[in-house]
Coordinates of N, CA and C in Angstrom, one line a residue:
Chain U
S111 N 15.2 -66.9 -7.3 CA 14.1 -66.5 -6.5 C 14.6 -66.2 -5.1
Q112 N 14.2 -65.2 -4.3 CA 14.6 -64.9 -3.0 C 13.6 -65.4 -2.0
Q113 N 12.7 -66.3 -2.5 CA 11.7 -66.7 -1.6 C 12.2 -67.4 -0.4
G114 N 11.6 -67.0 0.8 CA 12.0 -67.7 2.0 C 11.4 -69.1 2.1
E115 N 12.0 -69.9 2.9 CA 11.4 -71.2 3.2 C 11.3 -71.3 4.7
E116 N 10.1 -71.6 5.2 CA 9.9 -71.7 6.6 C 10.0 -73.2 7.0
D117 N 10.4 -73.3 8.2 CA 10.6 -74.7 8.9 C 10.2 -74.5 10.3
P118 N 9.4 -75.4 10.9 CA 8.7 -76.5 10.2 C 7.5 -76.0 9.4
Q119 N 6.9 -76.8 8.6 CA 5.7 -76.5 7.9 C 4.5 -76.4 8.9
A120 N 4.5 -77.2 9.9 CA 3.4 -77.2 10.9 C 4.0 -77.5 12.3
L121 N 3.4 -76.8 13.2 CA 3.9 -76.9 14.6 C 2.7 -76.9 15.5
S122 N 2.7 -78.0 16.4 CA 1.6 -78.1 17.3 C 2.1 -78.1 18.8
I123 N 1.7 -77.2 19.6 CA 2.2 -77.1 20.9 C 1.1 -76.8 21.9
Q124 N 1.4 -76.8 23.2 CA 0.5 -76.5 24.3 C 0.6 -75.1 24.7
E125 N -0.5 -74.5 25.2 CA -0.5 -73.2 25.8 C 0.6 -73.1 26.8
G126 N 1.3 -71.9 26.7 CA 2.4 -71.7 27.7 C 3.8 -72.1 27.2
E127 N 3.8 -73.0 26.2 CA 5.1 -73.3 25.6 C 5.6 -72.3 24.6
N128 N 6.8 -72.4 24.3 CA 7.4 -71.5 23.3 C 7.3 -72.1 21.9
A129 N 7.2 -71.3 20.9 CA 7.2 -71.7 19.6 C 8.3 -71.1 18.8
T130 N 9.1 -71.9 18.1 CA 10.1 -71.4 17.3 C 9.9 -71.7 15.8
M131 N 10.0 -70.8 14.9 CA 9.9 -71.0 13.5 C 11.1 -70.4 12.8
N132 N 11.6 -71.1 11.8 CA 12.8 -70.7 11.1 C 12.4 -70.4 9.6
C133 N 13.3 -69.5 9.1 CA 13.2 -69.1 7.7 C 14.5 -69.0 7.1
S134 N 14.6 -69.5 5.9 CA 15.8 -69.4 5.1 C 15.5 -68.7 3.7
Y135 N 16.5 -68.0 3.2 CA 16.2 -67.3 2.0 C 17.5 -67.4 1.1
K136 N 17.5 -66.9 0.0 CA 18.5 -67.2 -1.0 C 19.4 -66.0 -1.4
T137 N 18.8 -64.7 -1.4 CA 19.6 -63.7 -2.0 C 19.7 -62.5 -1.0
S138 N 20.3 -61.4 -1.3 CA 20.5 -60.3 -0.5 C 19.1 -59.7 -0.1
I139 N 19.1 -59.0 1.0 CA 17.8 -58.4 1.4 C 18.1 -57.0 2.1
N140 N 17.1 -56.2 2.0 CA 17.1 -54.9 2.8 C 16.6 -55.2 4.2
N141 N 15.6 -56.0 4.3 CA 15.1 -56.4 5.6 C 14.3 -57.7 5.5
L142 N 14.0 -58.3 6.6 CA 13.1 -59.4 6.7 C 12.0 -59.2 7.6
Q143 N 10.8 -59.6 7.2 CA 9.7 -59.3 8.0 C 8.9 -60.6 8.3
W144 N 8.2 -60.6 9.4 CA 7.3 -61.7 9.8 C 5.9 -61.2 9.8
Y145 N 5.0 -62.1 9.3 CA 3.6 -61.8 9.2 C 2.9 -62.9 9.7
R146 N 1.6 -62.6 10.2 CA 0.7 -63.7 10.8 C -0.6 -63.6 9.9
Q147 N -1.1 -64.8 9.7 CA -2.4 -64.8 8.9 C -3.3 -65.8 9.6
N148 N -4.5 -65.3 10.0 CA -5.5 -66.1 10.5 C -6.3 -66.7 9.2
S149 N -6.8 -67.8 9.4 CA -7.5 -68.6 8.3 C -8.4 -67.7 7.5
G150 N -8.2 -67.6 6.2 CA -9.1 -66.9 5.3 C -9.0 -65.4 5.5
R151 N -8.0 -64.8 6.1 CA -8.0 -63.4 6.4 C -6.7 -62.8 5.7
G152 N -6.5 -61.5 5.8 CA -5.3 -60.9 5.3 C -4.1 -61.1 6.3
L153 N -3.0 -60.7 5.9 CA -1.8 -60.8 6.7 C -1.6 -59.6 7.6
V154 N -1.1 -59.8 8.8 CA -0.8 -58.8 9.7 C 0.6 -58.8 10.0
H155 N 1.2 -57.6 9.9 CA 2.7 -57.4 10.1 C 3.0 -57.6 11.6
L156 N 4.0 -58.4 11.9 CA 4.4 -58.6 13.3 C 5.7 -57.9 13.6
I157 N 6.7 -58.0 12.8 CA 8.0 -57.4 13.1 C 8.9 -57.3 11.9
L158 N 9.7 -56.3 11.9 CA 10.6 -56.1 10.8 C 12.1 -56.0 11.3
I159 N 12.9 -56.7 10.8 CA 14.4 -56.7 11.2 C 15.2 -56.3 10.0
R160 N 16.0 -55.2 10.1 CA 16.8 -54.8 9.0 C 18.1 -55.6 8.8
S161 N 18.7 -55.6 7.7 CA 19.8 -56.4 7.4 C 21.0 -56.2 8.3
N162 N 21.1 -55.0 8.9 CA 22.2 -54.8 9.7 C 21.9 -55.0 11.2
E163 N 20.7 -55.6 11.5 CA 20.3 -55.9 12.8 C 20.5 -57.4 13.0
R164 N 20.7 -57.8 14.2 CA 20.8 -59.3 14.5 C 19.7 -59.8 15.4
E165 N 19.1 -59.0 16.1 CA 18.0 -59.4 17.0 C 17.0 -58.3 17.3
K166 N 15.7 -58.7 17.4 CA 14.8 -57.6 17.7 C 13.7 -58.3 18.6
H167 N 13.1 -57.4 19.5 CA 12.0 -58.0 20.4 C 10.8 -57.1 20.2
S168 N 9.6 -57.7 20.3 CA 8.4 -57.0 20.4 C 7.4 -57.8 21.2
G169 N 7.2 -57.4 22.4 CA 6.3 -58.2 23.4 C 6.8 -59.6 23.5
R170 N 5.9 -60.5 23.2 CA 6.4 -62.0 23.3 C 7.1 -62.5 22.1
L171 N 7.4 -61.6 21.2 CA 8.1 -62.0 20.0 C 9.6 -61.7 20.0
R172 N 10.4 -62.6 19.6 CA 11.8 -62.4 19.4 C 12.2 -62.9 18.0
V173 N 12.9 -62.0 17.3 CA 13.3 -62.3 16.0 C 14.9 -62.3 15.9
T174 N 15.5 -63.2 15.3 CA 16.9 -63.2 15.0 C 17.2 -63.2 13.5
L175 N 18.3 -62.6 13.1 CA 18.7 -62.6 11.7 C 20.1 -62.9 11.5
D176 N 20.5 -63.9 10.7 CA 21.9 -64.2 10.5 C 22.0 -64.0 8.9
T177 N 22.6 -62.9 8.5 CA 22.7 -62.7 7.1 C 23.8 -63.6 6.5
S178 N 24.8 -64.0 7.2 CA 25.8 -64.9 6.7 C 25.2 -66.3 6.4
K179 N 24.3 -66.7 7.2 CA 23.6 -68.0 6.9 C 22.3 -67.8 6.1
K180 N 22.0 -66.5 5.8 CA 20.6 -66.2 5.1 C 19.5 -67.0 5.9
S181 N 19.4 -66.7 7.1 CA 18.4 -67.3 8.0 C 17.8 -66.4 9.0
S182 N 16.6 -66.7 9.4 CA 15.9 -65.9 10.5 C 15.1 -66.8 11.3
S183 N 14.9 -66.5 12.6 CA 14.0 -67.3 13.4 C 13.0 -66.3 14.1
L184 N 11.8 -66.9 14.3 CA 10.8 -66.2 15.1 C 10.5 -67.1 16.3
L185 N 10.6 -66.5 17.5 CA 10.3 -67.1 18.8 C 9.1 -66.5 19.3
I186 N 8.1 -67.2 19.7 CA 6.9 -66.8 20.4 C 7.0 -67.4 21.7
T187 N 7.1 -66.6 22.8 CA 7.2 -67.2 24.1 C 5.8 -67.2 24.8
A188 N 5.6 -68.1 25.7 CA 4.4 -68.3 26.5 C 3.2 -68.2 25.6
S189 N 3.1 -69.1 24.6 CA 2.1 -69.1 23.6 C 0.7 -69.2 24.2
R190 N -0.3 -68.7 23.5 CA -1.7 -68.7 23.8 C -2.5 -69.3 22.7
A191 N -3.6 -69.8 23.0 CA -4.5 -70.4 21.9 C -4.7 -69.4 20.9
A192 N -4.8 -68.1 21.2 CA -5.0 -67.1 20.2 C -3.9 -66.9 19.2
D193 N -2.7 -67.4 19.5 CA -1.6 -67.4 18.6 C -1.8 -68.4 17.4
T194 N -2.8 -69.2 17.5 CA -3.0 -70.2 16.4 C -3.2 -69.4 15.1
A195 N -2.4 -69.7 14.1 CA -2.3 -68.9 12.8 C -1.2 -69.5 12.0
S196 N -1.2 -69.0 10.8 CA 0.0 -69.3 10.0 C 0.9 -68.1 10.0
Y197 N 2.2 -68.4 10.0 CA 3.3 -67.4 10.2 C 4.1 -67.4 8.9
F198 N 4.3 -66.3 8.3 CA 5.2 -66.2 7.1 C 6.3 -65.2 7.3
C199 N 7.5 -65.6 6.8 CA 8.5 -64.7 6.7 C 8.5 -64.1 5.3
A200 N 9.0 -62.8 5.1 CA 9.0 -62.2 3.9 C 10.3 -61.4 3.7
T201 N 10.9 -61.5 2.6 CA 12.2 -60.8 2.4 C 11.9 -59.5 1.5
D202 N 12.5 -58.5 1.8 CA 12.2 -57.2 1.2 C 13.5 -56.7 0.5
L203 N 13.4 -56.5 -0.8 CA 14.5 -56.0 -1.6 C 13.9 -55.0 -2.6
Y204 N 14.3 -53.7 -2.6 CA 13.7 -52.8 -3.6 C 12.3 -52.8 -3.7
S205 N 11.6 -52.7 -2.6 CA 10.1 -52.7 -2.5 C 9.4 -54.0 -3.0
T206 N 10.1 -55.0 -3.2 CA 9.5 -56.3 -3.6 C 9.5 -57.2 -2.3
L207 N 8.3 -57.5 -1.9 CA 8.2 -58.3 -0.6 C 7.8 -59.7 -1.0
T208 N 8.7 -60.6 -0.8 CA 8.6 -62.0 -1.3 C 8.3 -63.0 -0.1
F209 N 7.3 -63.7 -0.1 CA 6.9 -64.5 1.1 C 7.4 -65.9 1.0
G210 N 7.7 -66.5 2.1 CA 8.0 -67.9 2.2 C 6.7 -68.7 2.3
K211 N 6.8 -70.1 2.4 CA 5.6 -70.9 2.4 C 4.9 -70.9 3.7
G212 N 5.5 -70.5 4.8 CA 4.7 -70.4 6.0 C 4.8 -71.6 7.0
T213 N 4.6 -71.3 8.2 CA 4.5 -72.3 9.3 C 3.1 -72.2 9.9
M214 N 2.4 -73.3 9.9 CA 1.0 -73.4 10.5 C 1.2 -73.7 12.0
L215 N 0.9 -72.8 12.8 CA 1.1 -73.0 14.3 C -0.3 -73.3 14.9
L216 N -0.4 -74.4 15.7 CA -1.6 -74.7 16.4 C -1.2 -74.7 17.9
V217 N -1.9 -73.9 18.7 CA -1.7 -73.8 20.1 C -2.9 -74.4 20.8
S218 N -2.8 -75.5 21.5 CA -3.9 -76.1 22.2 C -4.0 -75.6 23.6
P219 N -5.3 -75.4 24.1 CA -5.4 -75.0 25.5 C -5.0 -76.0 26.4
Chain T
D267 N -10.1 -48.7 12.5 CA -10.5 -48.0 11.2 C -9.8 -48.8 10.0
A268 N -10.6 -49.3 9.1 CA -9.9 -49.9 8.0 C -9.0 -49.0 7.2
M269 N -7.8 -49.5 6.9 CA -6.8 -48.7 6.2 C -6.6 -49.2 4.8
V270 N -6.7 -50.5 4.6 CA -6.6 -51.0 3.2 C -7.9 -51.9 3.1
I271 N -8.7 -51.4 2.1 CA -10.1 -52.0 2.0 C -10.1 -52.6 0.6
Q272 N -10.6 -53.9 0.6 CA -10.7 -54.7 -0.7 C -12.2 -55.0 -0.9
N273 N -12.6 -54.8 -2.1 CA -14.0 -55.1 -2.4 C -14.0 -55.9 -3.7
P274 N -15.0 -56.8 -3.8 CA -15.8 -57.3 -2.7 C -14.9 -58.3 -1.9
R275 N -15.4 -58.8 -0.7 CA -14.7 -59.9 0.0 C -14.8 -61.2 -0.7
Y276 N -15.9 -61.4 -1.3 CA -16.1 -62.7 -2.1 C -16.6 -62.3 -3.5
Q277 N -16.0 -63.0 -4.5 CA -16.4 -62.7 -5.9 C -16.6 -64.0 -6.6
V278 N -17.7 -64.2 -7.2 CA -17.9 -65.4 -8.1 C -18.0 -64.9 -9.5
T279 N -17.2 -65.6 -10.4 CA -17.2 -65.2 -11.8 C -17.3 -66.4 -12.6
Q280 N -17.7 -66.1 -13.8 CA -17.8 -67.3 -14.8 C -16.5 -67.4 -15.5
F281 N -16.2 -68.7 -15.8 CA -15.0 -69.0 -16.7 C -15.0 -68.1 -17.9
G282 N -13.9 -67.3 -18.1 CA -13.7 -66.5 -19.2 C -14.3 -65.1 -19.1
K283 N -15.1 -64.8 -18.1 CA -15.8 -63.5 -18.0 C -14.9 -62.5 -17.2
P284 N -14.5 -61.4 -17.8 CA -13.6 -60.5 -17.1 C -14.1 -60.1 -15.8
V285 N -13.2 -59.9 -14.9 CA -13.5 -59.5 -13.5 C -12.5 -58.5 -13.0
T286 N -13.1 -57.6 -12.2 CA -12.2 -56.6 -11.6 C -12.3 -56.6 -10.1
L287 N -11.1 -56.6 -9.4 CA -11.1 -56.5 -8.0 C -10.5 -55.1 -7.7
S288 N -11.1 -54.6 -6.6 CA -10.6 -53.3 -6.2 C -10.0 -53.2 -4.8
C289 N -9.1 -52.2 -4.7 CA -8.4 -52.0 -3.5 C -8.3 -50.5 -3.3
S290 N -8.6 -50.1 -2.0 CA -8.4 -48.6 -1.7 C -7.6 -48.5 -0.4
Q291 N -7.0 -47.4 -0.2 CA -6.2 -47.2 1.0 C -6.3 -45.8 1.5
T292 N -6.3 -45.6 2.8 CA -6.4 -44.3 3.5 C -5.0 -43.9 4.1
L293 N -4.0 -44.6 3.7 CA -2.7 -44.4 4.4 C -1.8 -43.5 3.5
N294 N -2.2 -43.2 2.3 CA -1.4 -42.3 1.4 C 0.0 -42.9 1.1
H295 N 0.0 -44.3 1.1 CA 1.2 -45.0 0.9 C 1.7 -44.9 -0.6
N296 N 3.0 -45.0 -0.8 CA 3.4 -44.9 -2.2 C 3.4 -46.2 -3.0
V297 N 3.5 -47.3 -2.2 CA 3.6 -48.6 -2.9 C 2.3 -49.4 -2.7
M298 N 1.8 -50.0 -3.7 CA 0.6 -50.8 -3.6 C 1.0 -52.2 -4.3
Y299 N 0.6 -53.2 -3.7 CA 1.0 -54.6 -4.2 C -0.3 -55.4 -4.4
W300 N -0.2 -56.3 -5.4 CA -1.3 -57.4 -5.5 C -0.6 -58.7 -5.4
Y301 N -1.2 -59.6 -4.5 CA -0.7 -60.9 -4.3 C -1.8 -61.9 -4.6
Q302 N -1.4 -63.0 -5.1 CA -2.4 -64.2 -5.3 C -1.9 -65.3 -4.3
Q303 N -3.0 -65.8 -3.5 CA -2.7 -66.8 -2.5 C -3.6 -67.9 -2.8
K304 N -3.1 -69.1 -3.1 CA -3.9 -70.3 -3.2 C -3.8 -71.1 -1.9
S305 N -4.8 -72.0 -1.8 CA -5.0 -72.6 -0.5 C -3.6 -73.2 0.0
S306 N -3.3 -72.9 1.2 CA -2.2 -73.5 2.0 C -0.8 -73.2 1.3
Q307 N -0.8 -72.1 0.5 CA 0.4 -71.7 -0.1 C 0.8 -70.2 0.3
A308 N 2.1 -69.9 -0.1 CA 2.5 -68.5 0.2 C 1.9 -67.5 -0.7
P309 N 1.7 -66.3 -0.2 CA 1.2 -65.3 -1.2 C 2.3 -65.1 -2.3
K310 N 1.8 -65.0 -3.5 CA 2.7 -64.8 -4.6 C 2.5 -63.4 -5.2
L311 N 3.6 -62.7 -5.4 CA 3.5 -61.3 -5.8 C 3.2 -61.3 -7.3
L312 N 2.1 -60.6 -7.7 CA 1.8 -60.5 -9.1 C 2.5 -59.2 -9.7
F313 N 2.2 -58.1 -9.1 CA 2.9 -56.9 -9.5 C 2.8 -55.9 -8.3
H314 N 3.5 -54.8 -8.5 CA 3.3 -53.7 -7.6 C 3.6 -52.3 -8.3
Y315 N 3.0 -51.3 -7.6 CA 3.2 -50.0 -8.1 C 4.0 -49.2 -7.1
Y316 N 5.0 -48.4 -7.5 CA 5.7 -47.5 -6.7 C 5.3 -46.1 -7.3
D317 N 4.4 -45.5 -6.6 CA 3.7 -44.3 -7.1 C 3.1 -44.8 -8.5
K318 N 3.4 -44.1 -9.6 CA 2.8 -44.6 -10.8 C 3.6 -45.6 -11.6
D319 N 4.8 -45.9 -11.1 CA 5.7 -46.8 -11.8 C 5.1 -48.2 -11.5
F320 N 4.9 -49.0 -12.7 CA 4.3 -50.3 -12.6 C 5.4 -51.3 -12.7
N321 N 5.4 -52.3 -11.8 CA 6.4 -53.4 -11.8 C 5.8 -54.7 -11.9
N322 N 5.9 -55.4 -13.1 CA 5.3 -56.7 -13.3 C 6.3 -57.7 -12.9
E323 N 5.8 -58.8 -12.1 CA 6.7 -60.0 -11.9 C 6.8 -60.7 -13.2
A324 N 8.0 -61.3 -13.4 CA 8.3 -62.0 -14.7 C 7.4 -63.1 -14.9
D325 N 6.9 -63.8 -13.9 CA 6.0 -64.9 -14.2 C 4.5 -64.7 -14.0
T326 N 4.2 -63.4 -13.9 CA 2.8 -63.1 -13.8 C 2.1 -63.2 -15.2
P327 N 1.0 -64.0 -15.4 CA 0.4 -64.2 -16.7 C -0.1 -63.0 -17.3
D328 N -0.1 -62.9 -18.6 CA -0.7 -61.7 -19.3 C -2.2 -61.5 -19.0
N329 N -2.8 -62.5 -18.5 CA -4.2 -62.5 -18.2 C -4.5 -61.5 -17.0
F330 N -3.5 -61.2 -16.2 CA -3.6 -60.3 -15.1 C -3.1 -58.9 -15.5
Q331 N -3.9 -57.9 -15.2 CA -3.5 -56.5 -15.5 C -3.9 -55.7 -14.2
S332 N -3.3 -54.6 -14.2 CA -3.5 -53.7 -13.1 C -3.6 -52.3 -13.5
R333 N -4.4 -51.5 -12.7 CA -4.5 -50.1 -12.9 C -4.4 -49.4 -11.6
R334 N -3.7 -48.2 -11.6 CA -3.7 -47.4 -10.4 C -4.0 -46.0 -10.8
P335 N -5.2 -45.5 -10.9 CA -5.6 -44.2 -11.3 C -5.2 -43.1 -10.4
N336 N -5.0 -43.4 -9.2 CA -4.5 -42.3 -8.2 C -3.9 -43.1 -7.0
T337 N -3.4 -42.3 -6.1 CA -2.7 -42.9 -4.9 C -3.5 -43.8 -4.2
S338 N -4.8 -43.5 -4.1 CA -5.7 -44.3 -3.2 C -6.2 -45.6 -3.7
F339 N -6.3 -45.7 -5.0 CA -7.0 -46.9 -5.6 C -6.1 -47.7 -6.5
C340 N -6.3 -49.0 -6.4 CA -5.6 -49.9 -7.3 C -6.5 -51.0 -7.7
F341 N -6.5 -51.4 -8.9 CA -7.5 -52.4 -9.4 C -6.7 -53.6 -10.0
L342 N -7.2 -54.8 -9.9 CA -6.7 -56.0 -10.5 C -7.8 -56.5 -11.5
D343 N -7.4 -56.5 -12.7 CA -8.3 -57.0 -13.8 C -7.8 -58.4 -14.2
I344 N -8.7 -59.3 -14.3 CA -8.4 -60.6 -14.9 C -9.3 -60.8 -16.1
R345 N -8.5 -60.8 -17.2 CA -9.2 -60.6 -18.5 C -10.1 -61.8 -18.9
S346 N -9.6 -63.0 -18.6 CA -10.3 -64.2 -19.0 C -10.0 -65.3 -17.9
P347 N -10.8 -65.2 -16.7 CA -10.4 -66.1 -15.6 C -10.6 -67.6 -16.0
G348 N -9.6 -68.3 -15.5 CA -9.7 -69.7 -15.7 C -9.9 -70.3 -14.3
L349 N -10.2 -71.7 -14.4 CA -10.4 -72.3 -13.1 C -9.2 -72.2 -12.1
G350 N -8.0 -72.2 -12.7 CA -6.8 -72.1 -12.0 C -6.5 -70.7 -11.4
D351 N -7.4 -69.8 -11.7 CA -7.3 -68.4 -11.1 C -8.0 -68.3 -9.8
A352 N -8.8 -69.3 -9.4 CA -9.5 -69.2 -8.2 C -8.5 -69.2 -7.1
A353 N -8.7 -68.2 -6.2 CA -7.6 -68.0 -5.2 C -8.1 -66.8 -4.3
M354 N -7.3 -66.5 -3.2 CA -7.5 -65.3 -2.4 C -6.6 -64.2 -3.1
Y355 N -7.1 -63.1 -3.4 CA -6.2 -62.0 -3.9 C -6.1 -60.9 -2.8
L356 N -4.9 -60.7 -2.5 CA -4.5 -59.7 -1.4 C -3.9 -58.5 -1.9
C357 N -4.4 -57.3 -1.4 CA -3.8 -56.1 -1.8 C -3.0 -55.6 -0.5
A358 N -2.0 -55.0 -0.7 CA -1.2 -54.4 0.4 C -0.6 -53.1 0.0
T359 N -0.2 -52.3 1.0 CA 0.5 -51.0 0.8 C 1.6 -51.0 1.7
S360 N 2.6 -50.1 1.2 CA 3.7 -49.8 2.1 C 4.1 -48.3 1.8
R361 N 4.7 -47.7 2.8 CA 5.0 -46.3 2.6 C 6.2 -46.1 1.7
A362 N 7.1 -47.0 1.7 CA 8.3 -46.9 0.9 C 9.1 -48.2 1.0
E363 N 10.3 -48.1 0.4 CA 11.2 -49.3 0.6 C 11.5 -49.4 2.1
N364 N 11.7 -50.7 2.5 CA 12.2 -50.9 3.8 C 11.3 -50.7 4.9
T365 N 10.0 -50.7 4.6 CA 9.0 -50.6 5.7 C 7.9 -51.7 5.6
E366 N 7.2 -51.8 6.7 CA 6.2 -52.8 6.8 C 5.1 -52.6 5.7
A367 N 4.4 -53.7 5.5 CA 3.3 -53.7 4.5 C 2.0 -53.9 5.3
F368 N 0.9 -53.2 4.8 CA -0.4 -53.3 5.4 C -1.2 -54.0 4.4
F369 N -2.0 -55.0 4.8 CA -2.8 -55.8 4.0 C -4.3 -55.6 4.2
G370 N -5.0 -55.7 3.1 CA -6.5 -55.8 3.2 C -6.9 -57.2 3.6
Q371 N -8.2 -57.3 3.7 CA -8.7 -58.6 4.1 C -8.8 -59.6 3.0
G372 N -8.6 -59.1 1.8 CA -8.5 -60.1 0.7 C -9.9 -60.2 0.0
T373 N -9.8 -60.6 -1.3 CA -11.0 -61.0 -2.0 C -10.8 -62.4 -2.5
R374 N -11.8 -63.3 -2.0 CA -11.7 -64.7 -2.5 C -12.5 -64.8 -3.7
L375 N -11.8 -65.2 -4.8 CA -12.3 -65.4 -6.1 C -12.7 -66.8 -6.4
T376 N -13.9 -67.0 -6.8 CA -14.3 -68.4 -7.2 C -14.7 -68.3 -8.8
V377 N -14.2 -69.3 -9.4 CA -14.5 -69.3 -10.9 C -15.3 -70.5 -11.2
V378 N -16.5 -70.3 -11.8 CA -17.4 -71.4 -12.1 C -17.6 -71.6 -13.6

């Protein structure tokens, strides 16, 4: 299985702090994607990083990818209470998008 | 504007009674996915269509079937729902390989 594994499983921080989540996977990928899910809702795409990229930014999000270590990290800077959600990494190979177990982020005001 | 629409949002079905969940998209995407997500777990891919080509995951039970009559619609049929099939079912689409996926809001299935 190429399922990603997120670390930590849960993260609790204060508003304004940075949040870092890590993802490891097992096999080759075309790209790695990060998604956000609010409780009981669908997933929302955050950012996609291709296998030949090492770092990508989008607003307060920064994603890194290390294909030699088969790992990725998602950094959310200056967190807000509205960032409270579950965050999943997903590996993409031949149109098969496989999700990791997710990190539950709680940002307290 | 909703782009991936799942109906219904909540579905209650009886043990063993066939149930169909539906998904429609306005994006004209080639790929449509069905995922099962149980509480506090990762979404698990059941199957996906690339255009009309059906791709079943190896560990998807035979109890789960899918139909894609045209580009816009995709259905998930559960032939004989068991209590263990209670979950959120998520439909997603993507334009092609190597692109982001767009998810619907999901259908929460309860089996009684």
